[in-house]
Short mmCIF file of C-alpha atoms in Angstrom, two decimals:
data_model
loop_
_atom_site.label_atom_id
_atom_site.label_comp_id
_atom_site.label_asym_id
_atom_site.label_seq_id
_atom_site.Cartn_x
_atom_site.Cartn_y
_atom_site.Cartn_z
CA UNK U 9 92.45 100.02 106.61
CA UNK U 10 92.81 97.83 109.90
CA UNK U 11 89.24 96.66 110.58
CA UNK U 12 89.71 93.44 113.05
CA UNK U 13 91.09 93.43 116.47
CA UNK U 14 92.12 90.88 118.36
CA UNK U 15 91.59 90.55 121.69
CA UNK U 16 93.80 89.73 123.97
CA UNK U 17 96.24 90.89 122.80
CA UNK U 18 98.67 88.06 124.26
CA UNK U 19 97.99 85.02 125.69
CA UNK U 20 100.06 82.44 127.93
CA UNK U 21 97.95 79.20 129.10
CA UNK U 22 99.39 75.82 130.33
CA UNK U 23 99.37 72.58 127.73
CA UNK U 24 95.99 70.78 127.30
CA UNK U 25 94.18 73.86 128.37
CA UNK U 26 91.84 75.66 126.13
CA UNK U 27 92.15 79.19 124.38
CA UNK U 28 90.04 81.80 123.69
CA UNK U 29 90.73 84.83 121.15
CA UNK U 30 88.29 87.69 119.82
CA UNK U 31 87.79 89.26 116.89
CA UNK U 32 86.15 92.69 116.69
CA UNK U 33 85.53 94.03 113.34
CA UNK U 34 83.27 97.38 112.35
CA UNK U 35 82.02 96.97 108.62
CA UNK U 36 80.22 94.08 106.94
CA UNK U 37 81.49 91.35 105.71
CA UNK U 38 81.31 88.34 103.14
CA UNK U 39 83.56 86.28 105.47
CA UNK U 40 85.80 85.63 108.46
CA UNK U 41 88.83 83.98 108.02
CA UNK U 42 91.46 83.00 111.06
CA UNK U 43 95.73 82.98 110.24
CA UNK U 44 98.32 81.41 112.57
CA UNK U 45 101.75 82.91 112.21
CA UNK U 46 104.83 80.94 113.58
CA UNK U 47 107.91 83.49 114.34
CA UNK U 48 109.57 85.02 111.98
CA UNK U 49 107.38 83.21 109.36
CA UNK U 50 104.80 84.38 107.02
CA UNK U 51 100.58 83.56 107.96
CA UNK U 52 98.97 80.36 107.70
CA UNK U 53 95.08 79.92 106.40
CA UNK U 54 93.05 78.26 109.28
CA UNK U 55 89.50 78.40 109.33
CA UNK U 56 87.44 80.55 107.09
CA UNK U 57 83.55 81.27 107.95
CA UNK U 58 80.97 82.82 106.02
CA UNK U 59 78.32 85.87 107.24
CA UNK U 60 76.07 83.50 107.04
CA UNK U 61 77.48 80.90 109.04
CA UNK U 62 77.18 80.71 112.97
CA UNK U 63 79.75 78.01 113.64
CA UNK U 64 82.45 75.84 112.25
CA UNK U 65 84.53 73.37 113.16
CA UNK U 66 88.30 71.92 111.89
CA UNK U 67 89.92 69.13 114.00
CA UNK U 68 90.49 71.06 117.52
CA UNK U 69 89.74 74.61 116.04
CA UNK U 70 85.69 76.02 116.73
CA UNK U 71 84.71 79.19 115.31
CA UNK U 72 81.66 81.38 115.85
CA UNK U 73 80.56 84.49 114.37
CA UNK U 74 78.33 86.89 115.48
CA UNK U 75 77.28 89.51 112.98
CA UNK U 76 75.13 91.31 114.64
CA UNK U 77 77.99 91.96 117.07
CA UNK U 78 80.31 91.98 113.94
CA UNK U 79 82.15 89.33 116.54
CA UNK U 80 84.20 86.24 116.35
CA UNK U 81 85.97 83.92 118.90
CA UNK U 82 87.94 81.36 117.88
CA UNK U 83 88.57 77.92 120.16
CA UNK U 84 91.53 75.72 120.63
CA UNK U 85 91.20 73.10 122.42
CA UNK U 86 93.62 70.46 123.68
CA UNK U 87 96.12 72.91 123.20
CA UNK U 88 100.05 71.85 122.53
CA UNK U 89 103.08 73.34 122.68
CA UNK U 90 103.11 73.39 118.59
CA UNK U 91 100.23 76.09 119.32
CA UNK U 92 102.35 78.74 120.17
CA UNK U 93 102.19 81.19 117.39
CA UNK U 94 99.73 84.35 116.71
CA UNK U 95 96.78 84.41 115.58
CA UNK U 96 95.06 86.75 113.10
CA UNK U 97 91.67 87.25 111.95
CA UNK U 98 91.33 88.90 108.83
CA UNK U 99 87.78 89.98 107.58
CA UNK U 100 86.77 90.16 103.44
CA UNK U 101 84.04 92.76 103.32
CA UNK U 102 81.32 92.73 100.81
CA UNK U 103 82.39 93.66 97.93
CA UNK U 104 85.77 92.91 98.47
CA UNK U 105 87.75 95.01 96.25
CA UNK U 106 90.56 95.60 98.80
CA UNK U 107 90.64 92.39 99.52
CA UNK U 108 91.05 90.89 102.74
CA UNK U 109 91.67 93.58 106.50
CA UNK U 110 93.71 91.97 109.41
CA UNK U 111 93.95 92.56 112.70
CA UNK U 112 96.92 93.24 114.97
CA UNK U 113 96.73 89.61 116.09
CA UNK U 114 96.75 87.69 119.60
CA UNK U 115 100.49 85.95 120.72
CA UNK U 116 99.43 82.82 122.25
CA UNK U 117 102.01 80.85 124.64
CA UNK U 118 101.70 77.42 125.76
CA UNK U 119 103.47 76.81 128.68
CA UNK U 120 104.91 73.01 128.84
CA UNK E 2 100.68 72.48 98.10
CA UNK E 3 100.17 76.43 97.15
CA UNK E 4 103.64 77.39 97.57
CA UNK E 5 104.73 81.08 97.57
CA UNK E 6 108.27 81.78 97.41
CA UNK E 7 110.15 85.57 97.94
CA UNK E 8 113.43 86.04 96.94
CA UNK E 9 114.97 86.55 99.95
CA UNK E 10 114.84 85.59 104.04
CA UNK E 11 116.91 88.50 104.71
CA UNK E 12 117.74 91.83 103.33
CA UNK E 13 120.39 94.84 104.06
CA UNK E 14 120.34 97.63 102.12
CA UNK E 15 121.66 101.48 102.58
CA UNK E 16 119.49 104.47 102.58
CA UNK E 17 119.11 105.92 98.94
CA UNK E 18 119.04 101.86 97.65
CA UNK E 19 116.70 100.73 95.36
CA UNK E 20 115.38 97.64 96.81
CA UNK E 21 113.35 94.83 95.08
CA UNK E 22 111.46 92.26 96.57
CA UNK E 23 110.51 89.60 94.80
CA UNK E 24 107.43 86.70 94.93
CA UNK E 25 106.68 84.20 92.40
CA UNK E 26 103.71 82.07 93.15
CA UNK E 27 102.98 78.41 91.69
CA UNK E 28 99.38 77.68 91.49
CA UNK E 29 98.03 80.24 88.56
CA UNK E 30 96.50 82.56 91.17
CA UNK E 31 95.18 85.76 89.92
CA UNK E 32 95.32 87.78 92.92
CA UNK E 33 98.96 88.79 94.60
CA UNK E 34 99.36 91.28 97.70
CA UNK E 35 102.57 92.97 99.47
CA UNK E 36 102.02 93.44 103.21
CA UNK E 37 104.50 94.78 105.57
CA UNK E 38 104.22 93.91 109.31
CA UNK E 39 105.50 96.16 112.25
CA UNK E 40 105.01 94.97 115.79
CA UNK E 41 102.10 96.61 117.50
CA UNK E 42 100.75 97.62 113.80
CA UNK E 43 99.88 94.20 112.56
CA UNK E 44 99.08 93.94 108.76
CA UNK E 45 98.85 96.69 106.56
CA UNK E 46 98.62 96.15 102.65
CA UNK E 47 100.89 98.35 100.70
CA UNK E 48 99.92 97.00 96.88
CA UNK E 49 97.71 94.18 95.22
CA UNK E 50 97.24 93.00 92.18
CA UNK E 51 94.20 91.09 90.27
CA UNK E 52 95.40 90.65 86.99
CA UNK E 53 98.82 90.96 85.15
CA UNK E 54 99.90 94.28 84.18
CA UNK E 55 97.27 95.23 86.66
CA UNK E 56 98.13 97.45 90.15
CA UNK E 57 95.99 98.77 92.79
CA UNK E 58 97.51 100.97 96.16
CA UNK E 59 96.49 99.87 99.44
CA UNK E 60 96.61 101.10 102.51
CA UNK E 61 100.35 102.46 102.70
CA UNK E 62 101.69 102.72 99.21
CA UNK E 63 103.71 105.52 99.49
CA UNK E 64 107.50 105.20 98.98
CA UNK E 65 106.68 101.98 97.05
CA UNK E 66 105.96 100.87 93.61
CA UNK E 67 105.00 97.13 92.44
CA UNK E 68 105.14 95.28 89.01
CA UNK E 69 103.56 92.57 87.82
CA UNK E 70 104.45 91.41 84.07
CA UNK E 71 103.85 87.77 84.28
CA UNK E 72 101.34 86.35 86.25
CA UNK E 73 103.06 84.51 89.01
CA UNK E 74 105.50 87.00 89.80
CA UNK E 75 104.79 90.21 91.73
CA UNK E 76 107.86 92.66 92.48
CA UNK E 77 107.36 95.22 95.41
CA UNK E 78 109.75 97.88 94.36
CA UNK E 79 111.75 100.41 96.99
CA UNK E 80 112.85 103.51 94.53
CA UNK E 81 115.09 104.70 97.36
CA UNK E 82 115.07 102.68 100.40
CA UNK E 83 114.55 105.17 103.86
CA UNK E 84 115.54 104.15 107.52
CA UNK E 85 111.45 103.73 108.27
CA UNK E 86 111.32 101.17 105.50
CA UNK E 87 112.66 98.74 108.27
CA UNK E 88 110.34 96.01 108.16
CA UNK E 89 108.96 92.48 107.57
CA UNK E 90 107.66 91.92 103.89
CA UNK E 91 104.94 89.22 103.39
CA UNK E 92 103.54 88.64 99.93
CA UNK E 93 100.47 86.46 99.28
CA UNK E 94 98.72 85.32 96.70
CA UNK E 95 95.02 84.03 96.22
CA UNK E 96 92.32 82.94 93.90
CA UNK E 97 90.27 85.41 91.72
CA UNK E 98 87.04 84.12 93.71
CA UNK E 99 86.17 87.77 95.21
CA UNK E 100 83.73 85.85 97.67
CA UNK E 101 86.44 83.37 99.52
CA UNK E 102 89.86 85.27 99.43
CA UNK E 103 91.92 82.91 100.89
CA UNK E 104 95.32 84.44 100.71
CA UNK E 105 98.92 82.08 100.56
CA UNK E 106 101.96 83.74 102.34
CA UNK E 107 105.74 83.44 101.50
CA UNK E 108 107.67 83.31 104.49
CA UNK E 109 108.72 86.47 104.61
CA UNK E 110 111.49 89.15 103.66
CA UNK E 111 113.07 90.88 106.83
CA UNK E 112 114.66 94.22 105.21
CA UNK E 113 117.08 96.57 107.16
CA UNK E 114 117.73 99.57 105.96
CA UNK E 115 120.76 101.63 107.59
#
C-alpha cells in the first residue's frame, strides 16, 4: 500500500537555486530511500538513510529524517537543468516482507 | 553497472490479448518486482518475487499473473489484456538483504491496450 507522500507535489525553481521536497510516511521503518525518475524512464537509486540515521550527505544531495515525525526532506543544492526529473521516496518498513512503498513523487523543474 | 533490461520500450496490444512483459536482470539478484505507474497514482507493486519459482501478490495483482523459472528473468503476464491495463510497466530487481532493499529499474514498458 502507498505509505510516502511527497510534498509538493510539483516544483519549478530557477538554476543554481536550492530545492526542497518532503516525505511523509505513517508506519515504521528500517530505512528511507530517495529515486529520481527522468521522463518516460524507469527510477534511479539516490540516497538511502537508515531509522537510525539523522542526516546524510551525497555530492549536492542532504537528507534528514525525522522518525518521530516519520518525516524526510531531501536537499538539492546548486541545482542544474539536468535536475529536472521526479523525485520519489520510497520507505522499507521493518520487517520488510513487501518490500519497499513509494510515494506519488514531486516533479521538479529547473528553469534555465 | 546493475543493468535491468525489459523486453520492450513500447507495447500495443488489443483487448482479449495475452500480453507478456518481460525483465531479465544481470547481477544474480534474488529479489525482482513489477510496478505499474499511473499519473497521479505513483507506484503501486502488482507482483514480487524472492526466490525462483517463488511469487508473492502485491498491492494490485488482479488481472495479472508473473513467472519466474530462472533467476534473472521475471515475466509479468496479462491473461487477457483490458482497456484499464493502459499503463507504464517498471520492473526492478534487488539484493536478498531484507534490511537495505535497494531496488534497480528497467526503463520501462509503455503498454496500450485498445
Amino acid at each position: 500500500s502507498q505509505q510516502g507522500e511527497e510534498d509538493p507535489q510539483a516544483l519549478s525553481i530557477q538554476e543554481g537555486e536550492n530545492a526542497t521536497m518532503n516525505c511523509s510516511y505513517k508506519t515504521s521503518i528500517n530505512n528511507l530511500q530517495w529515486y529520481r525518475q527522468n521522463s518516460g524512464r524507469g527510477l534511479v537509486h539516490l540516497i538511502l538513510i537508515r531509522s537510525n540515521e539523522r542526516e546524510k550527505h551525497s555530492g549536492r544531495l542532504r537528507v534528514t529524517l525525522d522518525t518521530s515525525k516519520k518525516s524526510s526532506s531531501l536537499l538539492i543544492t546548486a541545482s542544474r537543468a539536468a535536475d529536472t526529473a521526479s523525485y520519489f521516496c520510497a520507505t522499507l518498513p521493518i520487517g520488510g516482507a513487501d518490500g519497499l512503498t513509494f510515494g506519488k513523487g514531486t516533479h521538479l523543474i529547473i528553469q534555465p | 553497472d546493475v543493468k535491468v533490461t525489459q523486453s520492450s520500450r513500447y507495447l500495443v496490444k488489443r483487448t482479449g490479448e495475452k500480453v507478456f512483459l518481460e525483465c531479465v536482470q544481470d547481477m544474480d539478484h534474488e529479489n525482482m518486482f513489477w510496478y505499474r505507474q499511473d499519473p497521479g497514482l505513483g507506484l503501486r507493486l502488482i507482483y514480487f518475487s524472492y526466490d525462483v519459482k517463488m511469487k508473492e501478490k502485491g498491492d494490485i495483482p488482479e488481472g495479472y499473473s508473473v513467472s519466474r523459472e530462472k533467476k534473472e528473468r521475471f515475466s509479468l503476464i496479462l491473461e487477457s489484456a483490458s482497456t484499464n491495463q493502459t499503463s507504464m510497466y517498471l520492473c526492478a530487481s534487488s539484493l536478498g538483504d531484507r534490511t537495505k532493499n535497494i531496488q534497480y529499474f528497467g526503463a520501462g514498458t509503455r503498454l496500450s491496450v485498445l
